[in-house]
JSON list of C-alpha atoms in Angstrom, two decimals:
[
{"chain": "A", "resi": 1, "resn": "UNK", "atom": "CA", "xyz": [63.73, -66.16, -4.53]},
{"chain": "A", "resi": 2, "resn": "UNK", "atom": "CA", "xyz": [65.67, -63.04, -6.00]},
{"chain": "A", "resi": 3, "resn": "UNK", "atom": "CA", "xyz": [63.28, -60.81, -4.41]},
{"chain": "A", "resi": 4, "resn": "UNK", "atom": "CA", "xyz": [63.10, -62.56, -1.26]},
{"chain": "A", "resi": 5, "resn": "UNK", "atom": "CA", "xyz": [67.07, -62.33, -0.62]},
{"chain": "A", "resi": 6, "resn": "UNK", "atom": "CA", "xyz": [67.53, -58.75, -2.29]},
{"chain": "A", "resi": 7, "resn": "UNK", "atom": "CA", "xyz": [64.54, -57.23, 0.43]},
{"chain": "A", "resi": 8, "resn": "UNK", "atom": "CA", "xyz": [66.38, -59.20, 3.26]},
{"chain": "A", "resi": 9, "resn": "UNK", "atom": "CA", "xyz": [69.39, -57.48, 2.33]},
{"chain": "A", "resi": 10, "resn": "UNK", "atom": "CA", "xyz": [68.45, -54.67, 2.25]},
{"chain": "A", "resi": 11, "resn": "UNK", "atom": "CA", "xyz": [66.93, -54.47, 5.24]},
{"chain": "A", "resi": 12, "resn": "UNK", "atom": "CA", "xyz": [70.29, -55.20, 6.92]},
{"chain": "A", "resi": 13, "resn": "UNK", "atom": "CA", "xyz": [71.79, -51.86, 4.29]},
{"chain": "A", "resi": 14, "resn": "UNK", "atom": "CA", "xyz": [73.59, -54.52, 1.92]},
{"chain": "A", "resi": 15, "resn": "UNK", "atom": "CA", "xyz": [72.25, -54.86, -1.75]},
{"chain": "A", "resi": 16, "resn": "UNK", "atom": "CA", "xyz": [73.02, -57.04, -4.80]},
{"chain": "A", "resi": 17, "resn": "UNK", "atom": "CA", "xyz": [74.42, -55.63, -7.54]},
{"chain": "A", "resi": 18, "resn": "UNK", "atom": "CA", "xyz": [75.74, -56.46, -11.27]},
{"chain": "A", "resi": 19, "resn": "UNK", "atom": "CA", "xyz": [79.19, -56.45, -12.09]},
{"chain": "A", "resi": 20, "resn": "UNK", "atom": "CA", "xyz": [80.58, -56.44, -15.24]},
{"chain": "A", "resi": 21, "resn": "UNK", "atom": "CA", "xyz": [83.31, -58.43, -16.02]},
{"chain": "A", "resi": 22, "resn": "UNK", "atom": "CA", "xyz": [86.74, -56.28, -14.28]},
{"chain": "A", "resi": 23, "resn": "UNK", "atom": "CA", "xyz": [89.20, -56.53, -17.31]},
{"chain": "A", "resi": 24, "resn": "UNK", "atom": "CA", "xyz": [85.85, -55.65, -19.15]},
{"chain": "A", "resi": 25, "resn": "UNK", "atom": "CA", "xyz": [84.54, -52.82, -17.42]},
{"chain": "A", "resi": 26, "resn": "UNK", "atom": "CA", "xyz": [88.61, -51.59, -17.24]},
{"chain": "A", "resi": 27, "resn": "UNK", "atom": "CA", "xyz": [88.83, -51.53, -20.41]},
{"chain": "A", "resi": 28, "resn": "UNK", "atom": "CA", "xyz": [85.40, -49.78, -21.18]},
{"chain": "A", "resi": 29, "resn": "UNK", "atom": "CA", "xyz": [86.14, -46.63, -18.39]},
{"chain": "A", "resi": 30, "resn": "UNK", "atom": "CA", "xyz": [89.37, -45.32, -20.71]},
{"chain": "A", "resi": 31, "resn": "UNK", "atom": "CA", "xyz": [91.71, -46.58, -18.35]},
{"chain": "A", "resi": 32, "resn": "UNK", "atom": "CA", "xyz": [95.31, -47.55, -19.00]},
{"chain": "A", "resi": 33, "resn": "UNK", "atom": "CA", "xyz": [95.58, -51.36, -18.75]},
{"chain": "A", "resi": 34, "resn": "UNK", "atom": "CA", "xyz": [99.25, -52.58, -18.41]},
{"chain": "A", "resi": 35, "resn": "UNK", "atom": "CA", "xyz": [99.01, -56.74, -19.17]},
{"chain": "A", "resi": 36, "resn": "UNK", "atom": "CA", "xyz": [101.15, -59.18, -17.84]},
{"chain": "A", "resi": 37, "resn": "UNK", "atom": "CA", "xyz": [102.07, -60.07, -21.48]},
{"chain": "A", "resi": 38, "resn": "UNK", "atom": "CA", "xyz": [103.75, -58.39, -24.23]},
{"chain": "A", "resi": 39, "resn": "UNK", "atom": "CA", "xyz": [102.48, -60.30, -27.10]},
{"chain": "A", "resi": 40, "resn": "UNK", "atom": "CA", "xyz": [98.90, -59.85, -28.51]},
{"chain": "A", "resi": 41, "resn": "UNK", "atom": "CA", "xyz": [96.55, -61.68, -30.44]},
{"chain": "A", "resi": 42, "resn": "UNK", "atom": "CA", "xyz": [93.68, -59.43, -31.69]},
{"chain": "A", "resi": 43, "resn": "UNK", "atom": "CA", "xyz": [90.67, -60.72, -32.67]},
{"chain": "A", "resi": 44, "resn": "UNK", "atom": "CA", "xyz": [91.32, -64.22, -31.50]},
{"chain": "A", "resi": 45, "resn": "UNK", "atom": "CA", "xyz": [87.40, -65.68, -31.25]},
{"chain": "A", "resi": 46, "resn": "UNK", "atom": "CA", "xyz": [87.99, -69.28, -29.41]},
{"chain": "A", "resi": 47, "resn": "UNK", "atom": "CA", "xyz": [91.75, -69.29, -30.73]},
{"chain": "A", "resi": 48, "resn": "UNK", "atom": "CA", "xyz": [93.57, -68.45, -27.31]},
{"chain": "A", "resi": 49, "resn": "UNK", "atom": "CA", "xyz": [96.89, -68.45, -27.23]},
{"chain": "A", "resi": 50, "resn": "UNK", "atom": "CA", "xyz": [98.76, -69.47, -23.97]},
{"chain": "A", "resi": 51, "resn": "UNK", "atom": "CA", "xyz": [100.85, -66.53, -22.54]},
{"chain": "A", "resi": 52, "resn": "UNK", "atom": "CA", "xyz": [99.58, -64.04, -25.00]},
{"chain": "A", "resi": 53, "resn": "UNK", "atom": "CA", "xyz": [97.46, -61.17, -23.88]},
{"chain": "A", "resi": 54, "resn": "UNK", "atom": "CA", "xyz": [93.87, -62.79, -25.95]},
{"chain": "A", "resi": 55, "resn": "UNK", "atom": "CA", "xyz": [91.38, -60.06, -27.36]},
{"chain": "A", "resi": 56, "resn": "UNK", "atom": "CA", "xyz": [87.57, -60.35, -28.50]},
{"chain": "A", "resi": 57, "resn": "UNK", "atom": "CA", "xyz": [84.49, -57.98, -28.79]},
{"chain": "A", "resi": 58, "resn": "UNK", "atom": "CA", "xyz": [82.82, -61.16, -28.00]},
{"chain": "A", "resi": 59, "resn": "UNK", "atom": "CA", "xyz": [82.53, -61.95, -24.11]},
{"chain": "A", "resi": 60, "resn": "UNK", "atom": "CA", "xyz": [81.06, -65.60, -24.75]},
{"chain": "A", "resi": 61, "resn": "UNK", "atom": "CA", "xyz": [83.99, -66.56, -26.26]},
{"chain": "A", "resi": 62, "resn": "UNK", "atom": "CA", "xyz": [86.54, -64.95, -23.41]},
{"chain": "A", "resi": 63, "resn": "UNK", "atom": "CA", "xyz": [86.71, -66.20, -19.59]},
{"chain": "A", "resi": 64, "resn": "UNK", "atom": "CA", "xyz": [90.20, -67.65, -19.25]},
{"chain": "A", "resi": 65, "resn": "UNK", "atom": "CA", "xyz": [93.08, -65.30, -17.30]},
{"chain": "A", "resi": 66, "resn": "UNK", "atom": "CA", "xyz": [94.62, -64.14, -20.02]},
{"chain": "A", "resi": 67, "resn": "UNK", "atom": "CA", "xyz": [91.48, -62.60, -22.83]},
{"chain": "A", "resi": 68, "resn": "UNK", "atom": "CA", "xyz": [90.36, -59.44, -22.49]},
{"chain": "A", "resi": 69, "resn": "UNK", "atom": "CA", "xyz": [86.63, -58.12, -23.83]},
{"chain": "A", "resi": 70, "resn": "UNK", "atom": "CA", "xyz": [87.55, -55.03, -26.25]},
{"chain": "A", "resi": 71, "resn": "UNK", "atom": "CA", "xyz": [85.99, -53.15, -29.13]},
{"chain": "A", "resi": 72, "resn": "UNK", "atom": "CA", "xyz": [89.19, -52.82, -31.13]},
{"chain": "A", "resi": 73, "resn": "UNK", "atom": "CA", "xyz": [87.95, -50.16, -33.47]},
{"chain": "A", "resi": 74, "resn": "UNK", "atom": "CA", "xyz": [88.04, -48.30, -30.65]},
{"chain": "A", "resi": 75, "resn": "UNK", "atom": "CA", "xyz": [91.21, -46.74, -28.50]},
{"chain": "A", "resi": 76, "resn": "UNK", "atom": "CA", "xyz": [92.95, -49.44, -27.32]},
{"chain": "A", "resi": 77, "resn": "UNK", "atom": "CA", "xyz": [93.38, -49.28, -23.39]},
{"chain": "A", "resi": 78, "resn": "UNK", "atom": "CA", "xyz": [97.21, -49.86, -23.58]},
{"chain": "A", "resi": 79, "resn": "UNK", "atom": "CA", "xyz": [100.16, -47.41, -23.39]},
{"chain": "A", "resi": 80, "resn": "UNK", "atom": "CA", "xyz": [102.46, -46.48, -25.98]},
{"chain": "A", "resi": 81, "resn": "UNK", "atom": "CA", "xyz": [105.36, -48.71, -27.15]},
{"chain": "A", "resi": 82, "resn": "UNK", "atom": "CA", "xyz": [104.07, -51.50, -24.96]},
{"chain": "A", "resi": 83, "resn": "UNK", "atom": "CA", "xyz": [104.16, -54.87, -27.15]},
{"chain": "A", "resi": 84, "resn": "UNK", "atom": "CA", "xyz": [106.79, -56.78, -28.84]},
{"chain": "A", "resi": 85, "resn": "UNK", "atom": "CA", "xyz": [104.18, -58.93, -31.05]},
{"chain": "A", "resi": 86, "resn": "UNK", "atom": "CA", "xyz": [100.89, -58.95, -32.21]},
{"chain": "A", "resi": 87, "resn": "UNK", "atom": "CA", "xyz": [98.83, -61.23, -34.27]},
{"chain": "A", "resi": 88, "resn": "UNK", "atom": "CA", "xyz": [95.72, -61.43, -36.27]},
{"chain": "A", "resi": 89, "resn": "UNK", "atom": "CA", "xyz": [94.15, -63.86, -37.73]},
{"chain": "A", "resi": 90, "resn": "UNK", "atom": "CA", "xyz": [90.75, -63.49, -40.10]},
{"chain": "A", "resi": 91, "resn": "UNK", "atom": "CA", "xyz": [89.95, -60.35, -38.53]},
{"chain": "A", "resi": 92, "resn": "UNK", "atom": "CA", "xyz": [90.32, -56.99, -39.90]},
{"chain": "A", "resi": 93, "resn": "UNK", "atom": "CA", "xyz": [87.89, -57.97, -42.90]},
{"chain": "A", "resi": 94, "resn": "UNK", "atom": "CA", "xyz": [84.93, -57.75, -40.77]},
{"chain": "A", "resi": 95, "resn": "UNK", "atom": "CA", "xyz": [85.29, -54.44, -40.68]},
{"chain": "A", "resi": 96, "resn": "UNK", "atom": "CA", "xyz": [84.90, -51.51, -42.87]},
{"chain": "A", "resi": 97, "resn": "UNK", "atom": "CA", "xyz": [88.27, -49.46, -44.19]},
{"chain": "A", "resi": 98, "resn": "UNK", "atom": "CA", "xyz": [88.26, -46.66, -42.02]},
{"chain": "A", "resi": 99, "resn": "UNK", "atom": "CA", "xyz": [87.42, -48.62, -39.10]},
{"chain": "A", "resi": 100, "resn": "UNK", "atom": "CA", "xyz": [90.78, -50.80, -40.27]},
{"chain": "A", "resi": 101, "resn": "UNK", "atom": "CA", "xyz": [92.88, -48.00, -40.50]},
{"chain": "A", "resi": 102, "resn": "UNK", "atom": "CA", "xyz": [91.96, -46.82, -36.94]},
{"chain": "A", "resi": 103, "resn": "UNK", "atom": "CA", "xyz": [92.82, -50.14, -35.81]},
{"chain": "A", "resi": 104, "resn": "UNK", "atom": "CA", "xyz": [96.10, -50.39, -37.45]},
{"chain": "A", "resi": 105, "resn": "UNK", "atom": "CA", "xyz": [96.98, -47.15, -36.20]},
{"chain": "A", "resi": 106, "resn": "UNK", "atom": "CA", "xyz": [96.35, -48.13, -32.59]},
{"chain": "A", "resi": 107, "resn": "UNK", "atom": "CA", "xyz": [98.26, -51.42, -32.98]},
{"chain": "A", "resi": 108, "resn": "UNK", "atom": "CA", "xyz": [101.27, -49.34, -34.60]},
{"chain": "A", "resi": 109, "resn": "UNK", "atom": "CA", "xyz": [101.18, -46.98, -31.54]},
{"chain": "A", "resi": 110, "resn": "UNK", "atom": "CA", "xyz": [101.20, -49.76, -28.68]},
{"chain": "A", "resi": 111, "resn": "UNK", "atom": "CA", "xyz": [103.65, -51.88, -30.34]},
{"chain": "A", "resi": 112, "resn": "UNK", "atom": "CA", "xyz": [107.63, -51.20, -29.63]},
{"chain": "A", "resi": 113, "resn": "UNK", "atom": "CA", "xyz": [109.85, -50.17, -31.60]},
{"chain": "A", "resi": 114, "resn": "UNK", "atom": "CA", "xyz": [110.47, -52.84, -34.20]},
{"chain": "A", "resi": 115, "resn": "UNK", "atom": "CA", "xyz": [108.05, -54.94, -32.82]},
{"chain": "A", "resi": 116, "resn": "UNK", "atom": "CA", "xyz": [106.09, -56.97, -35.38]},
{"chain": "A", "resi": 117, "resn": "UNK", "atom": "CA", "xyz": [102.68, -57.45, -36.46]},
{"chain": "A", "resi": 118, "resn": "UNK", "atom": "CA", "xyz": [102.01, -60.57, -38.09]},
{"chain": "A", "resi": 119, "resn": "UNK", "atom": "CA", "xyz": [98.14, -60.18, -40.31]},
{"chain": "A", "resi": 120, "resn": "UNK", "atom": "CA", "xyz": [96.48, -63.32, -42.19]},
{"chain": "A", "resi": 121, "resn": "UNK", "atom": "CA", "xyz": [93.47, -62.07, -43.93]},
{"chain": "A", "resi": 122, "resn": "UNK", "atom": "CA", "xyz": [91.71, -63.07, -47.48]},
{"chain": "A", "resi": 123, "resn": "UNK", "atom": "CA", "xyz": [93.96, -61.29, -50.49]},
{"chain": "A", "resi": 124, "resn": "UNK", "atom": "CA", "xyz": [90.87, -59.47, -52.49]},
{"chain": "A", "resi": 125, "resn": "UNK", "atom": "CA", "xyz": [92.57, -60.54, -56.05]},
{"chain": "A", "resi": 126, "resn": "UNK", "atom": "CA", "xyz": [92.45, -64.26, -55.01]},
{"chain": "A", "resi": 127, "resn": "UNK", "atom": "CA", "xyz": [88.85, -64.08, -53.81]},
{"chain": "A", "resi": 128, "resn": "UNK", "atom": "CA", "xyz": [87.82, -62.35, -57.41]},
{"chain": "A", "resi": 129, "resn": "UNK", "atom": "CA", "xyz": [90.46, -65.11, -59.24]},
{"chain": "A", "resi": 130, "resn": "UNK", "atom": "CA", "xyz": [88.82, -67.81, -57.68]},
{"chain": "A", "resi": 131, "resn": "UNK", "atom": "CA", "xyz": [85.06, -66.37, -58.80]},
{"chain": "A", "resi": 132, "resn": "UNK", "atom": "CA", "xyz": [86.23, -65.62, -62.64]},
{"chain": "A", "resi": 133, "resn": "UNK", "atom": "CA", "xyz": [84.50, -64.92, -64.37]},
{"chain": "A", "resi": 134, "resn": "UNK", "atom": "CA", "xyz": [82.25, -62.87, -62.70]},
{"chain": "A", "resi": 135, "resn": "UNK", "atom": "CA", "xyz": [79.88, -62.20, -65.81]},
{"chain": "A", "resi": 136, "resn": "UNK", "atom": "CA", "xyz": [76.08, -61.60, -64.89]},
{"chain": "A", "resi": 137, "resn": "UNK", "atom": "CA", "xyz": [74.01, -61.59, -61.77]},
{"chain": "A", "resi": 138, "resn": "UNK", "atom": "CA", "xyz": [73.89, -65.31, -60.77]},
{"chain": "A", "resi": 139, "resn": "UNK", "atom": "CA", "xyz": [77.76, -65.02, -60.57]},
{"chain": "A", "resi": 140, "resn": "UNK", "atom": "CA", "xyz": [77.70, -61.86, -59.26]},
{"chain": "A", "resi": 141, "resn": "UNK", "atom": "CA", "xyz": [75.08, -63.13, -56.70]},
{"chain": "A", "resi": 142, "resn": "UNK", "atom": "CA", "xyz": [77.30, -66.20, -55.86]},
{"chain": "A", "resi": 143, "resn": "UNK", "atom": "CA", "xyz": [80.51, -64.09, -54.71]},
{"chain": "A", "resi": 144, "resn": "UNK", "atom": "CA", "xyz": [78.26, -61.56, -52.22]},
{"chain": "A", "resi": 145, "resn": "UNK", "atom": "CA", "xyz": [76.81, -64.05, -50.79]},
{"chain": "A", "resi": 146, "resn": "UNK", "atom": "CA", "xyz": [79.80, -66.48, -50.13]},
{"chain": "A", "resi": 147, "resn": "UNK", "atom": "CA", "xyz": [82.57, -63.88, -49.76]},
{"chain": "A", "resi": 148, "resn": "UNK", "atom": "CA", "xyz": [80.12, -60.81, -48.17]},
{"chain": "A", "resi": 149, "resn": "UNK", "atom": "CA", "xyz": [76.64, -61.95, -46.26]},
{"chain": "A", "resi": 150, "resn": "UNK", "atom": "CA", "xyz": [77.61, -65.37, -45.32]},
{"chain": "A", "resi": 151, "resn": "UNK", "atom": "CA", "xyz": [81.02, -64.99, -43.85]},
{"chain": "A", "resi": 152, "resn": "UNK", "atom": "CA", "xyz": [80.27, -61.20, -42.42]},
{"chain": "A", "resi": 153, "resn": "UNK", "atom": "CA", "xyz": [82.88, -60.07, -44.13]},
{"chain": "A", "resi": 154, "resn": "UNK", "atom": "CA", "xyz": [82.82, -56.35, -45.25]},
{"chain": "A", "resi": 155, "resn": "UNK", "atom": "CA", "xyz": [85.94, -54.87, -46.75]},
{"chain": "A", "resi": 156, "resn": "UNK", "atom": "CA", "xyz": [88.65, -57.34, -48.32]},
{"chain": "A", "resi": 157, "resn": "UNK", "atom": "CA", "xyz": [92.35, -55.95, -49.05]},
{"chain": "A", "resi": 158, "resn": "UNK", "atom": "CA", "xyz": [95.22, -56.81, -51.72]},
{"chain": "A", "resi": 159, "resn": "UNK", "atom": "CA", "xyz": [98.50, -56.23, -50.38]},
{"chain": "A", "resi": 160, "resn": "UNK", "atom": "CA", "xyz": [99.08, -53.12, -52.21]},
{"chain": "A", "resi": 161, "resn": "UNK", "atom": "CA", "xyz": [96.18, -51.64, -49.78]},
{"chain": "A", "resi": 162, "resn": "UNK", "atom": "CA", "xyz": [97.53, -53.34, -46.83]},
{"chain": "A", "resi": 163, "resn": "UNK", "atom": "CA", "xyz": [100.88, -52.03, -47.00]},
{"chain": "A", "resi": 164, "resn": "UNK", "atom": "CA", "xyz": [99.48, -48.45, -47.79]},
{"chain": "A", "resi": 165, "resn": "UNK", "atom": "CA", "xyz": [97.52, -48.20, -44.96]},
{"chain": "A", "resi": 166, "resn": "UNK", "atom": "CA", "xyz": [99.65, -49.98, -42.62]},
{"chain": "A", "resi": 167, "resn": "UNK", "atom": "CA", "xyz": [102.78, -47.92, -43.75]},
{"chain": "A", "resi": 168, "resn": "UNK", "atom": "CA", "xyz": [100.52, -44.48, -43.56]},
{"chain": "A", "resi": 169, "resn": "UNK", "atom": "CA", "xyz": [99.33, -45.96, -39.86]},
{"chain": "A", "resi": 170, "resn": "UNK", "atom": "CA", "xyz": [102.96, -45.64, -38.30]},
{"chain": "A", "resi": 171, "resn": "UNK", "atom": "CA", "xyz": [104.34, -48.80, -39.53]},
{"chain": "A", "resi": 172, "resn": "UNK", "atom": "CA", "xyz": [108.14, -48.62, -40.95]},
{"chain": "A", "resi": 173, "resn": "UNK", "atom": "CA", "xyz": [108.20, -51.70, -43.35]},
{"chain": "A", "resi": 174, "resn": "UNK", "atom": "CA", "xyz": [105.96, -55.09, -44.39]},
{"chain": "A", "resi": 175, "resn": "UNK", "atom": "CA", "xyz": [107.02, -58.45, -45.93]},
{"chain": "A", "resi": 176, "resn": "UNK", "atom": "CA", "xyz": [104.62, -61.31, -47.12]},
{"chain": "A", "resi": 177, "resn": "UNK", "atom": "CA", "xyz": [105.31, -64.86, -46.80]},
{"chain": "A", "resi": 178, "resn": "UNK", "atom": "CA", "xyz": [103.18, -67.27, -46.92]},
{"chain": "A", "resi": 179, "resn": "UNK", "atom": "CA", "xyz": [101.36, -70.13, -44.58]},
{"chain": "A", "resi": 180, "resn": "UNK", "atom": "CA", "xyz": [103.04, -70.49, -41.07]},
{"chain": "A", "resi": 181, "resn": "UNK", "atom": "CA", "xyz": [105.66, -69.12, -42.85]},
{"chain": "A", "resi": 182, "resn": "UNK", "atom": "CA", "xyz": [107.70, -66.82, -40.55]},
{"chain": "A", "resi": 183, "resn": "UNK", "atom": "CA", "xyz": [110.79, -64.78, -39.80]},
{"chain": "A", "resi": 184, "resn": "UNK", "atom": "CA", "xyz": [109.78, -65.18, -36.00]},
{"chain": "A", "resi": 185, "resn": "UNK", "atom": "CA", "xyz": [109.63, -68.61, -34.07]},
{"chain": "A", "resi": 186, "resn": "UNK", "atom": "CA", "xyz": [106.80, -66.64, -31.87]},
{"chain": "A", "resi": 187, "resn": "UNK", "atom": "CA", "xyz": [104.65, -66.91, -35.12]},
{"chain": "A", "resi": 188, "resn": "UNK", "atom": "CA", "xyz": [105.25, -70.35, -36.55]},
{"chain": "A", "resi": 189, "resn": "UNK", "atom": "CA", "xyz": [102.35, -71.76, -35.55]},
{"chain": "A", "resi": 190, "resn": "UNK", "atom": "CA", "xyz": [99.43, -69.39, -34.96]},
{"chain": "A", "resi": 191, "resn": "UNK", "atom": "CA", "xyz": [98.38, -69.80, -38.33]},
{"chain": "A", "resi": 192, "resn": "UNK", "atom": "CA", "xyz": [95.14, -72.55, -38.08]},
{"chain": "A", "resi": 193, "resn": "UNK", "atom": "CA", "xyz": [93.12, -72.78, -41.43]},
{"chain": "A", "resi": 194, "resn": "UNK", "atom": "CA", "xyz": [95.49, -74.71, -43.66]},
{"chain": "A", "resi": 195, "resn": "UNK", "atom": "CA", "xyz": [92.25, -74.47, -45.94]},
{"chain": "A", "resi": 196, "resn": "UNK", "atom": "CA", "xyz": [92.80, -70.69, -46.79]},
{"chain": "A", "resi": 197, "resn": "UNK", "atom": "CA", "xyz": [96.74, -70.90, -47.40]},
{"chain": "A", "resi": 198, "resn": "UNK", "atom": "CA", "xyz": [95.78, -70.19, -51.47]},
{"chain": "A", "resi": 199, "resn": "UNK", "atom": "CA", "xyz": [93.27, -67.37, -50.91]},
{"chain": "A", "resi": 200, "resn": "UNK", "atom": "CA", "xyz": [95.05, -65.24, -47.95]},
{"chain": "A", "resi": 201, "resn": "UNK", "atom": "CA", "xyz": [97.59, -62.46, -47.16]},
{"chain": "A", "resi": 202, "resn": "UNK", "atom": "CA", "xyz": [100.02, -63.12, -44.78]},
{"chain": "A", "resi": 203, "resn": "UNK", "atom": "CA", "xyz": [102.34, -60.49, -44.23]},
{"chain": "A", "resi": 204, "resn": "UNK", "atom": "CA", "xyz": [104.77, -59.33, -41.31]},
{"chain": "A", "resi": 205, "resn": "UNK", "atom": "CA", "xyz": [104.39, -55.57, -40.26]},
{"chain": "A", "resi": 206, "resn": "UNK", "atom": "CA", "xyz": [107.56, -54.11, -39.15]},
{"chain": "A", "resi": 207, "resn": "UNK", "atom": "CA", "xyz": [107.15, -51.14, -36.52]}
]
């Protein structure tokens, strides 16, 4: 049937064509995308967050208004200075260090000026505390495959490493806190796994 309607078309000069998605393909042709939203929530999966700007690598999990499809280890499609708040949640350990620097470093430069960050991500020295002791391979085989293969996760950080590299990525200051814990009302309730409270950083980047 495909074939049938595409050769009738183009016998009258029209032909069918794939688009990609328009925020998608936007985004993709190093274009500068102004949103209708200042506040950002990277990484979000199925979380959305209504009237937040909602970004994913992964289109199957996108489709409402307000998501966007983006690689965010790559440059971000946004101009400088642009959002007040940002949020991630269970994100940035999926991907390796220098890949979270670059990201942090694009975040810093399309946030304002003391606009604020807010990261919840597994502390390293928890995940190691809660494997102790980690003596021989059947241990040591336990904590790859629960905290590495299974969960895709490939670089942890403590917060000393956070706060380097967020601080060396254009960032002015960071506090912790801890679960839905927050200095901002914007932020008291976009953490979701109560079940990771012991075992993650949460932290509030300052710009």
């Amino acid at each position: 049937m495909k074939k049938i309607l595409k050769s009738l078309l183009r016998k009258t000069g029209y032909e069918i064509v794939c688009v990609k998605n328009y925020k998608k393909a936007a985004a993709e042709s190093g274009k500068i995308i102004y949103p209708d939203w200042n506040k950002i929530n990277y990484g979000c999966f199925n979380k959305i967050f209504d009237d937040w700007l909602n970004v994913d690598i992964n289109p199957r999990t996108l489709g409402a208004s307000n998501t966007l499809c983006l690689d965010l280890v790559k440059t971000h499609p946004f101009p400088d200075n642009y959002f007040e708040y940002a949020y991630t949640e269970d994100f940035i350990e999926h991907i390796a260090q220098h890949e979270q620097i670059f990201f942090l470093a694009e975040a810093a430069r399309t946030m304002k000026k003391n606009g604020v960050l807010r990261i919840s991500t597994p502390d390293l020295q928890k995940i190691i505390n809660k494997h102790q002791p980690l003596t021989g391979s059947p241990a040591a085989l336990k904590f790859y495959m629960e905290e590495y293969k299974l969960p895709a996760h490939i670089c942890y950080l403590t917060r000393d490493s956070l706060e380097s590299i967020c601080l060396g990525a254009g960032f002015s200051s960071i506090r912790f806190l801890s679960y839905q814990q927050s200095g901002y009302s914007v932020f008291r309730n976009t953490d979701t796994r109560p079940g990771q409270q012991d075992t993650n950083i949460f932290a509030e980047i300052i710009k």
